[in-house]
mmCIF file of C-alpha atoms in Angstrom:
data_model
loop_
_atom_site.group_PDB
_atom_site.id
_atom_site.type_symbol
_atom_site.label_atom_id
_atom_site.label_comp_id
_atom_site.label_asym_id
_atom_site.label_seq_id
_atom_site.Cartn_x
_atom_site.Cartn_y
_atom_site.Cartn_z
ATOM 1 C CA MET H 13 3.566 -19.614 26.892
ATOM 2 C CA LEU H 14 3.978 -22.831 24.889
ATOM 3 C CA GLY H 15 1.037 -24.382 26.723
ATOM 4 C CA LEU H 16 -1.177 -21.382 25.909
ATOM 5 C CA THR H 17 -0.140 -21.444 22.245
ATOM 6 C CA LEU H 18 -0.896 -25.178 22.043
ATOM 7 C CA SER H 19 -4.298 -24.661 23.687
ATOM 8 C CA ILE H 20 -5.169 -21.908 21.222
ATOM 9 C CA PHE H 21 -4.054 -24.111 18.313
ATOM 10 C CA VAL H 22 -6.225 -26.996 19.528
ATOM 11 C CA MET H 23 -9.163 -24.602 19.868
ATOM 12 C CA GLY H 24 -8.558 -23.569 16.266
ATOM 13 C CA LEU H 25 -8.480 -27.234 15.171
ATOM 14 C CA VAL H 26 -11.894 -27.788 16.728
ATOM 15 C CA TRP H 27 -13.326 -24.744 14.964
ATOM 16 C CA GLY H 28 -11.647 -25.881 11.754
ATOM 17 C CA SER H 29 -13.459 -29.200 12.027
ATOM 18 C CA PHE H 30 -16.736 -27.311 12.324
ATOM 19 C CA LEU H 31 -15.829 -25.113 9.345
ATOM 20 C CA ASN H 32 -15.403 -28.279 7.267
ATOM 21 C CA VAL H 33 -18.961 -29.225 8.188
ATOM 22 C CA VAL H 34 -20.144 -25.734 7.240
ATOM 23 C CA ILE H 35 -18.318 -25.869 3.882
ATOM 24 C CA TYR H 36 -19.713 -29.258 2.881
ATOM 25 C CA ARG H 37 -23.275 -28.797 4.083
ATOM 26 C CA THR H 38 -23.833 -25.242 2.859
ATOM 27 C CA THR H 39 -22.586 -26.220 -0.600
ATOM 28 C CA HIS H 40 -24.876 -29.266 -0.622
ATOM 29 C CA GLY H 41 -28.067 -27.591 0.539
ATOM 30 C CA THR H 42 -28.210 -28.742 4.159
ATOM 31 C CA SER H 43 -27.805 -27.019 7.521
ATOM 32 C CA PRO H 44 -24.462 -27.180 9.369
ATOM 33 C CA LEU H 45 -26.490 -27.973 12.505
ATOM 34 C CA SER H 46 -28.440 -30.905 11.027
ATOM 35 C CA GLY H 47 -27.031 -33.711 13.142
ATOM 36 C CA ARG H 48 -23.742 -35.577 13.357
ATOM 37 C CA SER H 49 -21.304 -35.920 10.499
ATOM 38 C CA LYS H 50 -21.704 -38.812 8.042
ATOM 39 C CA CYS H 51 -19.528 -40.247 5.312
ATOM 40 C CA PRO H 52 -20.727 -38.764 1.983
ATOM 41 C CA LYS H 53 -20.289 -42.196 0.339
ATOM 42 C CA CYS H 54 -21.649 -44.843 2.725
ATOM 43 C CA ARG H 55 -23.766 -42.434 4.833
ATOM 44 C CA LYS H 56 -22.575 -44.062 8.061
ATOM 45 C CA THR H 57 -22.379 -41.765 11.094
ATOM 46 C CA ILE H 58 -18.761 -40.946 11.883
ATOM 47 C CA SER H 59 -17.723 -42.066 15.360
ATOM 48 C CA TRP H 60 -16.211 -39.481 17.693
ATOM 49 C CA LYS H 61 -12.912 -41.393 17.741
ATOM 50 C CA HIS H 62 -12.770 -41.131 13.950
ATOM 51 C CA ASN H 63 -13.582 -37.426 14.024
ATOM 52 C CA ILE H 64 -10.723 -36.022 16.089
ATOM 53 C CA PRO H 65 -9.408 -32.925 14.274
ATOM 54 C CA LEU H 66 -6.206 -33.494 12.293
ATOM 55 C CA ILE H 67 -5.307 -36.718 14.153
ATOM 56 C CA SER H 68 -8.061 -38.999 12.849
ATOM 57 C CA PHE H 69 -7.248 -38.278 9.211
ATOM 58 C CA PHE H 70 -3.706 -39.607 9.573
ATOM 59 C CA VAL H 71 -4.639 -42.471 11.913
ATOM 60 C CA LEU H 72 -7.184 -43.689 9.345
ATOM 61 C CA GLY H 73 -4.750 -43.224 6.480
ATOM 62 C CA GLY H 74 -7.021 -40.652 4.855
ATOM 63 C CA LYS H 75 -9.852 -43.169 4.378
ATOM 64 C CA CYS H 76 -13.333 -43.665 5.813
ATOM 65 C CA ALA H 77 -13.257 -46.201 8.665
ATOM 66 C CA ASN H 78 -16.462 -47.840 7.400
ATOM 67 C CA CYS H 79 -16.198 -48.038 3.592
ATOM 68 C CA GLY H 80 -12.591 -47.119 2.862
ATOM 69 C CA THR H 81 -13.493 -44.138 0.645
ATOM 70 C CA ARG H 82 -10.725 -41.578 0.312
ATOM 71 C CA ILE H 83 -11.137 -38.502 2.528
ATOM 72 C CA SER H 84 -10.302 -35.194 0.876
ATOM 73 C CA TRP H 85 -7.180 -33.365 2.008
ATOM 74 C CA GLN H 86 -9.484 -30.386 2.463
ATOM 75 C CA TYR H 87 -10.355 -31.613 5.950
ATOM 76 C CA PRO H 88 -6.927 -31.665 7.620
ATOM 77 C CA LEU H 89 -5.832 -28.570 5.688
ATOM 78 C CA VAL H 90 -8.804 -26.471 6.835
ATOM 79 C CA GLU H 91 -8.335 -27.701 10.400
ATOM 80 C CA PHE H 92 -4.630 -26.861 10.348
ATOM 81 C CA LEU H 93 -5.173 -23.456 8.707
ATOM 82 C CA THR H 94 -7.827 -22.550 11.282
ATOM 83 C CA GLY H 95 -5.515 -23.601 14.093
ATOM 84 C CA ALA H 96 -2.731 -21.502 12.564
ATOM 85 C CA LEU H 97 -5.166 -18.586 12.161
ATOM 86 C CA PHE H 98 -6.036 -18.743 15.862
ATOM 87 C CA VAL H 99 -2.379 -18.818 16.917
ATOM 88 C CA TRP H 100 -1.399 -15.989 14.553
ATOM 89 C CA TRP H 101 -4.369 -13.896 15.591
ATOM 90 C CA PHE H 102 -3.919 -14.197 19.355
ATOM 91 C CA SER H 103 -0.154 -13.698 19.196
ATOM 92 C CA LEU H 104 0.139 -11.019 16.514
ATOM 93 C CA GLY H 105 -2.851 -10.491 14.240
ATOM 94 C CA LYS H 106 -5.108 -8.683 16.693
ATOM 95 C CA SER H 107 -2.553 -5.857 16.915
ATOM 96 C CA PHE H 108 -3.366 -4.912 13.296
ATOM 97 C CA PHE H 109 -6.868 -3.809 14.350
ATOM 98 C CA LEU H 110 -6.615 -2.590 17.912
ATOM 99 C CA LEU H 111 -9.042 -0.134 19.509
ATOM 100 C CA ILE H 112 -8.339 0.965 23.052
ATOM 101 C CA GLY H 113 -10.860 0.645 25.857
ATOM 102 C CA GLN H 114 -13.733 -1.660 26.680
ATOM 103 C CA PRO H 115 -15.595 -3.292 25.091
ATOM 104 C CA TRP H 116 -13.536 -2.681 21.921
ATOM 105 C CA ALA H 117 -10.400 -4.369 23.207
ATOM 106 C CA PHE H 118 -12.447 -7.592 23.119
ATOM 107 C CA ILE H 119 -15.055 -6.960 20.409
ATOM 108 C CA GLN H 120 -12.712 -5.892 17.620
ATOM 109 C CA PRO H 121 -10.274 -8.857 17.742
ATOM 110 C CA PHE H 122 -13.227 -11.254 18.123
ATOM 111 C CA PHE H 123 -15.013 -9.688 15.147
ATOM 112 C CA TRP H 124 -12.021 -9.984 12.819
ATOM 113 C CA LEU H 125 -11.371 -13.568 13.932
ATOM 114 C CA ILE H 126 -14.925 -14.504 12.893
ATOM 115 C CA VAL H 127 -14.448 -12.626 9.610
ATOM 116 C CA GLY H 128 -11.244 -14.595 9.031
ATOM 117 C CA MET H 129 -13.073 -17.893 9.501
ATOM 118 C CA LEU H 130 -15.914 -16.852 7.181
ATOM 119 C CA LEU H 131 -13.429 -15.796 4.501
ATOM 120 C CA LEU H 132 -11.723 -19.177 4.856
ATOM 121 C CA VAL H 133 -15.096 -20.844 4.219
ATOM 122 C CA VAL H 134 -15.589 -18.688 1.110
ATOM 123 C CA PHE H 135 -12.097 -19.542 -0.125
ATOM 124 C CA VAL H 136 -12.430 -23.316 0.250
ATOM 125 C CA ALA H 137 -16.097 -23.603 -0.770
ATOM 126 C CA ASP H 138 -15.544 -21.746 -4.035
ATOM 127 C CA LEU H 139 -12.230 -23.457 -4.760
ATOM 128 C CA ARG H 140 -13.531 -26.967 -4.044
ATOM 129 C CA PHE H 141 -17.165 -26.775 -5.161
ATOM 130 C CA GLY H 142 -17.308 -23.631 -7.323
ATOM 131 C CA LEU H 143 -19.936 -22.116 -5.034
ATOM 132 C CA ILE H 144 -20.085 -19.314 -2.456
ATOM 133 C CA PRO H 145 -22.975 -20.245 -0.126
ATOM 134 C CA ASP H 146 -25.638 -17.555 0.282
ATOM 135 C CA SER H 147 -25.800 -18.237 4.024
ATOM 136 C CA ILE H 148 -22.121 -17.316 4.385
ATOM 137 C CA THR H 149 -22.483 -14.216 2.195
ATOM 138 C CA ILE H 150 -25.502 -13.031 4.191
ATOM 139 C CA SER H 151 -23.786 -13.738 7.523
ATOM 140 C CA LEU H 152 -20.724 -11.791 6.450
ATOM 141 C CA PHE H 153 -22.848 -8.844 5.288
ATOM 142 C CA ILE H 154 -24.933 -8.683 8.496
ATOM 143 C CA LEU H 155 -21.800 -8.987 10.625
ATOM 144 C CA ALA H 156 -19.947 -6.262 8.693
ATOM 145 C CA LEU H 157 -22.932 -3.889 8.637
ATOM 146 C CA GLY H 158 -23.644 -4.343 12.349
ATOM 147 C CA TYR H 159 -20.010 -3.802 13.219
ATOM 148 C CA ARG H 160 -19.724 -0.616 11.153
ATOM 149 C CA LEU H 161 -22.967 0.789 12.578
ATOM 150 C CA PHE H 162 -21.739 0.012 16.089
ATOM 151 C CA LEU H 163 -18.461 1.805 15.331
ATOM 152 C CA VAL H 164 -20.302 4.893 14.076
ATOM 153 C CA GLY H 165 -22.783 4.865 16.963
ATOM 154 C CA SER H 166 -20.022 4.717 19.562
ATOM 155 C CA GLY H 167 -17.964 7.454 17.910
ATOM 156 C CA GLN H 168 -15.130 5.131 16.881
ATOM 157 C CA MET H 169 -15.797 5.726 13.182
ATOM 158 C CA GLU H 170 -16.729 8.856 11.254
ATOM 159 C CA ILE H 171 -20.020 8.744 9.356
ATOM 160 C CA VAL H 172 -18.180 9.815 6.197
ATOM 161 C CA ASP H 173 -16.040 6.661 6.389
ATOM 162 C CA MET H 174 -19.191 4.577 6.716
ATOM 163 C CA VAL H 175 -20.647 6.254 3.628
ATOM 164 C CA ARG H 176 -17.417 5.627 1.707
ATOM 165 C CA ALA H 177 -17.523 1.948 2.700
ATOM 166 C CA ILE H 178 -21.128 1.645 1.485
ATOM 167 C CA ILE H 179 -20.300 3.399 -1.793
ATOM 168 C CA SER H 180 -17.235 1.154 -2.234
ATOM 169 C CA GLY H 181 -19.407 -1.927 -1.823
ATOM 170 C CA LEU H 182 -22.033 -0.549 -4.204
ATOM 171 C CA ILE H 183 -19.494 0.274 -6.928
ATOM 172 C CA LEU H 184 -17.814 -3.127 -6.570
ATOM 173 C CA THR H 185 -21.203 -4.852 -6.742
ATOM 174 C CA LEU H 186 -22.209 -2.978 -9.896
ATOM 175 C CA PHE H 187 -18.826 -3.694 -11.490
ATOM 176 C CA PHE H 188 -19.038 -7.413 -10.736
ATOM 177 C CA TYR H 189 -22.660 -7.485 -11.862
ATOM 178 C CA GLY H 190 -21.599 -5.952 -15.170
ATOM 179 C CA LEU H 191 -18.941 -8.644 -15.612
ATOM 180 C CA TRP H 192 -21.468 -11.363 -14.788
ATOM 181 C CA TYR H 193 -24.115 -9.881 -17.091
ATOM 182 C CA PHE H 194 -21.930 -9.320 -20.149
ATOM 183 C CA THR H 195 -20.264 -12.727 -19.869
ATOM 184 C CA ARG H 196 -23.687 -14.314 -19.253
ATOM 185 C CA GLY H 197 -22.359 -16.006 -16.171
ATOM 186 C CA ARG H 198 -19.694 -17.956 -18.053
ATOM 187 C CA GLY H 199 -16.766 -15.712 -17.185
ATOM 188 C CA PHE H 200 -17.880 -14.511 -13.768
ATOM 189 C CA GLY H 201 -20.027 -16.121 -11.068
ATOM 190 C CA PHE H 202 -22.993 -14.439 -9.396
ATOM 191 C CA GLY H 203 -21.665 -15.539 -6.006
ATOM 192 C CA ASP H 204 -18.880 -12.986 -6.413
ATOM 193 C CA VAL H 205 -21.511 -10.318 -7.087
ATOM 194 C CA LYS H 206 -23.304 -11.177 -3.844
ATOM 195 C CA LEU H 207 -20.026 -11.165 -1.919
ATOM 196 C CA ALA H 208 -19.068 -7.647 -3.094
ATOM 197 C CA PRO H 209 -21.268 -5.588 -0.670
ATOM 198 C CA SER H 210 -19.714 -7.352 2.321
ATOM 199 C CA LEU H 211 -16.188 -6.725 1.071
ATOM 200 C CA GLY H 212 -16.971 -3.038 0.568
ATOM 201 C CA LEU H 213 -18.220 -2.737 4.148
ATOM 202 C CA LEU H 214 -15.291 -4.668 5.564
ATOM 203 C CA LEU H 215 -12.553 -2.939 3.611
ATOM 204 C CA GLY H 216 -13.849 0.583 3.004
ATOM 205 C CA TRP H 217 -12.064 3.021 0.730
ATOM 206 C CA PRO H 218 -9.418 2.672 -0.707
ATOM 207 C CA ARG H 219 -8.812 -0.899 0.494
ATOM 208 C CA THR H 220 -11.723 -2.195 -1.625
ATOM 209 C CA LEU H 221 -9.946 -0.993 -4.757
ATOM 210 C CA VAL H 222 -6.624 -2.443 -3.591
ATOM 211 C CA ALA H 223 -8.254 -5.826 -2.894
ATOM 212 C CA SER H 224 -9.904 -5.894 -6.329
ATOM 213 C CA PHE H 225 -6.670 -5.114 -8.172
ATOM 214 C CA ILE H 226 -4.776 -7.776 -6.223
ATOM 215 C CA ALA H 227 -7.523 -10.327 -6.877
ATOM 216 C CA PHE H 228 -7.469 -9.733 -10.633
ATOM 217 C CA ILE H 229 -3.667 -9.731 -10.811
ATOM 218 C CA VAL H 230 -3.276 -12.934 -8.786
ATOM 219 C CA GLY H 231 -6.149 -14.536 -10.702
ATOM 220 C CA ALA H 232 -4.537 -13.701 -14.034
ATOM 221 C CA LEU H 233 -1.164 -15.081 -12.927
ATOM 222 C CA VAL H 234 -2.727 -18.316 -11.675
ATOM 223 C CA ALA H 235 -4.703 -18.664 -14.916
ATOM 224 C CA VAL H 236 -1.521 -18.297 -16.977
ATOM 225 C CA VAL H 237 0.256 -20.926 -14.866
ATOM 226 C CA LEU H 238 -2.671 -23.382 -15.123
ATOM 227 C CA LEU H 239 -2.874 -22.876 -18.894
ATOM 228 C CA SER H 240 0.870 -23.359 -19.329
ATOM 229 C CA MET H 241 0.698 -26.558 -17.248
ATOM 230 C CA ARG H 242 -2.343 -27.672 -19.264
ATOM 231 C CA ARG H 243 -4.390 -27.994 -16.097
ATOM 232 C CA LYS H 244 -6.952 -25.673 -17.677
ATOM 233 C CA LYS H 245 -8.015 -24.979 -21.258
ATOM 234 C CA MET H 246 -9.023 -21.700 -22.832
ATOM 235 C CA GLY H 247 -12.670 -21.039 -22.048
ATOM 236 C CA GLN H 248 -12.696 -23.019 -18.808
ATOM 237 C CA THR H 249 -13.636 -21.061 -15.706
ATOM 238 C CA ILE H 250 -11.578 -20.586 -12.560
ATOM 239 C CA PRO H 251 -13.319 -19.736 -9.254
ATOM 240 C CA PHE H 252 -12.696 -16.060 -8.474
ATOM 241 C CA GLY H 253 -13.768 -16.172 -4.819
ATOM 242 C CA PRO H 254 -10.391 -17.434 -3.551
ATOM 243 C CA PHE H 255 -8.617 -14.536 -5.284
ATOM 244 C CA LEU H 256 -11.057 -12.061 -3.740
ATOM 245 C CA VAL H 257 -10.281 -13.526 -0.315
ATOM 246 C CA VAL H 258 -6.530 -13.265 -0.915
ATOM 247 C CA GLY H 259 -6.904 -9.689 -2.148
ATOM 248 C CA SER H 260 -9.080 -8.767 0.828
ATOM 249 C CA VAL H 261 -6.646 -10.188 3.386
ATOM 250 C CA VAL H 262 -3.698 -8.395 1.799
ATOM 251 C CA ALA H 263 -5.705 -5.146 1.606
ATOM 252 C CA LEU H 264 -6.776 -5.426 5.246
ATOM 253 C CA LEU H 265 -3.234 -5.907 6.485
ATOM 254 C CA PHE H 266 -1.247 -3.765 4.043
ATOM 255 C CA GLY H 267 -3.807 -1.796 2.011
ATOM 256 C CA GLY H 268 -2.727 1.575 3.374
ATOM 257 C CA GLN H 269 0.935 0.972 2.560
ATOM 258 C CA ILE H 270 0.132 -0.366 -0.925
ATOM 259 C CA TRP H 271 -2.112 2.623 -1.682
ATOM 260 C CA GLY H 272 0.566 5.056 -0.496
ATOM 261 C CA TRP H 273 3.249 3.261 -2.517
ATOM 262 C CA TYR H 274 1.089 3.379 -5.642
ATOM 263 C CA TRP H 275 0.438 7.111 -5.392
ATOM 264 C CA GLY H 276 4.104 7.660 -4.693
ATOM 265 C CA LEU H 277 4.876 6.239 -8.133
ATOM 266 C CA LEU H 278 2.604 8.729 -9.913
#
């Protein structure tokens, strides 16, 4: 069992290394598949022995082997988080979304694992570079739409639930667009607007509403903490994508319970 867990973790580390490539290149206008990794500073191709997930960062002391430039902690953190995601998912997480019978016993866990990795890209890309790449948003939307259509076509999902998911995404998109429009882009990014349709399809009703409330609450709390620590000043923006990801994950796992608890208070 330990050997299997370790193998899954290592697999996650490898995918995490690739996600780092995706994050950097999609936020800098290049393709994730455009050749081997290079140091952003000296542009030297990174040797395979200096590109071993998690290990190389600590062996090199967090510096480029060629020019000595500091390597961001983003790289080992994303690799570790992806490895942890793989272990959690294969040991426990897949039971949260479990359909019986083939091919769903394979398709559904695989689908949500990919969604988890894409949401991790959104989280880090927006937090680090203040940008949600269009390629990731489009991929997430196509994946979510195809999955929902497949569910409806195979009888695993009622058409009314599909319609509710579409309406949820539409309402969230219009709401975010309104925030972006009236703040003239200074208080709300357009990347969040483009992410909204995918979240509606993924979460459906009422989880979309739960995710939005959680995102705004967590965002407000973080903003207050940053202001009190003088890490941010009034008028400065804070990326909202990470809070949307946090809200979405919480809503996916516990949205039903939170919604029931809320109505129980009324």
